[in-house]
CSV table of C-alpha atoms in Angstrom, one decimal:
chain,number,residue,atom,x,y,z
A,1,UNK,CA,165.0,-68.3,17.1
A,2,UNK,CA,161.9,-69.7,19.1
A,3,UNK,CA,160.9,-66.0,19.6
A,4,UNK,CA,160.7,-65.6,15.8
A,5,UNK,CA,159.0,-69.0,15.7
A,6,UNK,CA,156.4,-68.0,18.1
A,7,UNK,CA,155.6,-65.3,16.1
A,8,UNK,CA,154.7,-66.8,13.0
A,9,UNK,CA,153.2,-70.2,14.4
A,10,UNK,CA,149.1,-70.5,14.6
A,11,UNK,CA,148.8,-71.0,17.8
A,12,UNK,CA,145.6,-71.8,19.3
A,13,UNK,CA,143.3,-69.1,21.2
A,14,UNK,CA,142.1,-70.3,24.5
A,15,UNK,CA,138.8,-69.4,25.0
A,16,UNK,CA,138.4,-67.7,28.4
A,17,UNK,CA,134.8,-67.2,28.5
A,18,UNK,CA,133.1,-66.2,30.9
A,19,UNK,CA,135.6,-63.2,31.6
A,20,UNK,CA,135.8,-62.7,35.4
A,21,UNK,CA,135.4,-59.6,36.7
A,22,UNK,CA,136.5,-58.4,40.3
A,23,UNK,CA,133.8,-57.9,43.3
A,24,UNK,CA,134.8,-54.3,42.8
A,25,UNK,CA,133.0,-54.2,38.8
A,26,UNK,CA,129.8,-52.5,39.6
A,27,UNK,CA,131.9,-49.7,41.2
A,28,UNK,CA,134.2,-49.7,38.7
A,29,UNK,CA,131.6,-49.3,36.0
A,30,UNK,CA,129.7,-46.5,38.6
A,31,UNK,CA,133.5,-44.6,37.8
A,32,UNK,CA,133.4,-45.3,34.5
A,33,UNK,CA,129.8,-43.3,33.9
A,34,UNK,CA,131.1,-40.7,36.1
A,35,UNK,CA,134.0,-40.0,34.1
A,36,UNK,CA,132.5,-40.3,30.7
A,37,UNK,CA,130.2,-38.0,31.7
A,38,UNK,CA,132.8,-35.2,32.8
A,39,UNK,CA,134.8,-35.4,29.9
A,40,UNK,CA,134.1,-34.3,26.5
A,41,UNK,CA,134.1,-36.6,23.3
A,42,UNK,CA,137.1,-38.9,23.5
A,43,UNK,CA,138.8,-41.6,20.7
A,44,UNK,CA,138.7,-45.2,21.6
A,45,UNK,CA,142.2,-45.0,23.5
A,46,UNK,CA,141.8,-42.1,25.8
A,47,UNK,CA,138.4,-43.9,27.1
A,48,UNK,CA,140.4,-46.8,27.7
A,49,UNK,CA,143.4,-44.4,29.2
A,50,UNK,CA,140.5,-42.3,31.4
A,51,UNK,CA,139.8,-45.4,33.2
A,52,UNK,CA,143.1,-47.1,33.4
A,53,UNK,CA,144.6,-43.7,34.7
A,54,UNK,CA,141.5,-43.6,37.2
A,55,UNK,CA,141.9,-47.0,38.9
A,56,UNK,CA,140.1,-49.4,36.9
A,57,UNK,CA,142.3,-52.1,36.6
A,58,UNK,CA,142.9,-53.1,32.7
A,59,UNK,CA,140.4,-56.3,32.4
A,60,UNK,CA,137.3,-54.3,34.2
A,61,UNK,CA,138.2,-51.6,31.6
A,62,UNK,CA,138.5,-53.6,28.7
A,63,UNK,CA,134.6,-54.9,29.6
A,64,UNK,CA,133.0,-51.6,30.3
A,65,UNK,CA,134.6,-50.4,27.5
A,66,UNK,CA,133.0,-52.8,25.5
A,67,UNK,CA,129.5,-53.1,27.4
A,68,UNK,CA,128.6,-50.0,28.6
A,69,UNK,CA,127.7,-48.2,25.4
A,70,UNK,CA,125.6,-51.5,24.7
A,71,UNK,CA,123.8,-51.3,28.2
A,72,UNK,CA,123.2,-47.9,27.4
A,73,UNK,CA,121.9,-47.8,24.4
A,74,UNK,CA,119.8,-50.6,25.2
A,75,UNK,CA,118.0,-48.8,28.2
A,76,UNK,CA,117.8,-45.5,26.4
A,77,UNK,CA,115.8,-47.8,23.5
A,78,UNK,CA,114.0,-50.3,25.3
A,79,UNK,CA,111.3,-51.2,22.4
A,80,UNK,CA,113.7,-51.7,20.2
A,81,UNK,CA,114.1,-55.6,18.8
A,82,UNK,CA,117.2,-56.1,20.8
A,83,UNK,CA,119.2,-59.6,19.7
A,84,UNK,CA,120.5,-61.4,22.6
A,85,UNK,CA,123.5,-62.6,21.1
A,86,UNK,CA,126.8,-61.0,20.2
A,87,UNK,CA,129.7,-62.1,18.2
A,88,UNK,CA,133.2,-62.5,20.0
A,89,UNK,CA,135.5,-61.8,17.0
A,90,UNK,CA,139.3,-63.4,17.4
A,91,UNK,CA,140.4,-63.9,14.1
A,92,UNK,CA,139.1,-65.3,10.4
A,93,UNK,CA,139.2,-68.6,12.1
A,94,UNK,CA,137.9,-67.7,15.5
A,95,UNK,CA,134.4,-66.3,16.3
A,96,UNK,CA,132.0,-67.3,19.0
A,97,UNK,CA,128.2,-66.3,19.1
A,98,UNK,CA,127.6,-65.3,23.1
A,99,UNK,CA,124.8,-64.3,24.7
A,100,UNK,CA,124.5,-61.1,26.9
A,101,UNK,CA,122.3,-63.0,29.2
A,102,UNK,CA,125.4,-65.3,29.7
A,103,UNK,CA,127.7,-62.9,30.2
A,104,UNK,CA,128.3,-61.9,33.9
A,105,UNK,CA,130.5,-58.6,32.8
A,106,UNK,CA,127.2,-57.7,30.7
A,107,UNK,CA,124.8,-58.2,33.2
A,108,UNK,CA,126.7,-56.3,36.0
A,109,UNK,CA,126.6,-53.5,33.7
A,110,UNK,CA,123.2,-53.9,32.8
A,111,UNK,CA,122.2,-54.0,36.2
A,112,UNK,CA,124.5,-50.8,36.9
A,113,UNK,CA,122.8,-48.9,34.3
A,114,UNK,CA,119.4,-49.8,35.0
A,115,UNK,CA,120.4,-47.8,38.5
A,116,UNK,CA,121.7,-44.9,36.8
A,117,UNK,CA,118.5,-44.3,34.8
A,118,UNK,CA,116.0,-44.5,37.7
A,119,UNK,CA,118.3,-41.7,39.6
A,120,UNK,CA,117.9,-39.1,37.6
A,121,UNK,CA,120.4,-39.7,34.9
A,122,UNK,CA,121.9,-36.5,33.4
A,123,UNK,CA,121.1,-36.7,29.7
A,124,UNK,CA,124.1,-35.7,28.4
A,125,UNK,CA,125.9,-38.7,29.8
A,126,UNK,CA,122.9,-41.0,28.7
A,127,UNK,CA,124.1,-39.6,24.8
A,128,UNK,CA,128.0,-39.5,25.4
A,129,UNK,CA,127.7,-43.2,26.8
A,130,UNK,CA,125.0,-44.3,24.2
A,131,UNK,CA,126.5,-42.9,21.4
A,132,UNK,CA,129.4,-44.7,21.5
A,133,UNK,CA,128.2,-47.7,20.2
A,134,UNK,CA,127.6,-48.7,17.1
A,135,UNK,CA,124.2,-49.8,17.5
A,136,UNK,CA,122.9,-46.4,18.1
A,137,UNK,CA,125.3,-44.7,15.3
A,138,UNK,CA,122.8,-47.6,12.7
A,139,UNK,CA,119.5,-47.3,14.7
A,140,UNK,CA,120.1,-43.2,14.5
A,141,UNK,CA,121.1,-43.3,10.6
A,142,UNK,CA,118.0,-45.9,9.6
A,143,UNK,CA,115.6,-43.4,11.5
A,144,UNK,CA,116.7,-40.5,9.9
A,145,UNK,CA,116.1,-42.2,6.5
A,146,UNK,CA,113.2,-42.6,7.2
A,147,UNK,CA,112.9,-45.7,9.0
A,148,UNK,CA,110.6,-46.5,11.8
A,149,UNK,CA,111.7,-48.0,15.5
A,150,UNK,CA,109.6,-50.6,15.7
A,151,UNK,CA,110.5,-52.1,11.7
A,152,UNK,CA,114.2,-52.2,12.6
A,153,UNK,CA,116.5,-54.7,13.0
A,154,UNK,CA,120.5,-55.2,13.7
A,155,UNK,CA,122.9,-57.7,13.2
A,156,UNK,CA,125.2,-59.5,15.5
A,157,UNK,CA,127.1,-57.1,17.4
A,158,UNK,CA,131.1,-58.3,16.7
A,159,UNK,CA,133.0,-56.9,19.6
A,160,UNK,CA,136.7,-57.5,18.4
A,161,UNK,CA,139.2,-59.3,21.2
């Protein structure tokens, strides 16, 4: 019976921010560009199945997941009017404005990034990673009607948890 009770009782979400992230992360996220850029177009599961199946332990995934489109995009759009906030969506109840600049999982991937674009990036990869977030998907639909780069403006990113 408590299994059936746990199910159906509210029970309170413990906020575990900031999300640690092993000493290993920045190579884990150097993998993670690797392998995104050797595979085709893949859903939202078999990203998170590539880097599972290749080592990344299921937290680091989960974050680069998450962050590396954002990073991406970012650095592939620098003038853009970037927000440094997010929105950490747990439920109706539960949602917590973050910063990226707060967020060590973020910043490692930032930082990452910002490696992979001075080395001679392989555009390809900079479009398969970018285009995975939503924030490109809106910036590239408001330019093609007819929007300009420097009058645009997104809301919160929500990354779902």
């Amino acid at each position: 019976m408590s299994f059936f009770k746990s199910l159906f009782t509210n029970k309170p979400i413990k906020d575990n921010f900031p999300i640690e992230v092993s000493a290993e992360f920045p190579q884990y996220v150097k993998k993670a560009i690797q392998l995104l850029g050797e595979q085709g177009v893949l859903e939202n599961e078999a990203v998170f199945e590539l880097f599972t199946a290749n080592g990344i332990p299921g937290k680091e995934a989960t974050e680069i997941f998450l962050f590396l489109p954002i990073a991406f995009v970012r650095h592939l759009l620098p003038d853009f009017n970037w927000k440094d906030s997010y929105l950490e969506f747990y439920s109706k109840k539960k949602q917590i404005e973050r910063k990226y600049s707060e967020t060590k999982a973020y910043l490692i991937i930032h930082e990452v990034t910002q490696q992979y674009f001075q080395n001679s990036p392989v555009k390809e990869t900079v479009f398969k990673i970018a285009g995975r977030s939503s924030e490109f998907d809106a910036i590239n639909q408001f330019l093609h009607n007819g929007g300009k780069l420097e009058d645009g403006e997104l809301s919160l990113t929500v990354i779902m948890r």
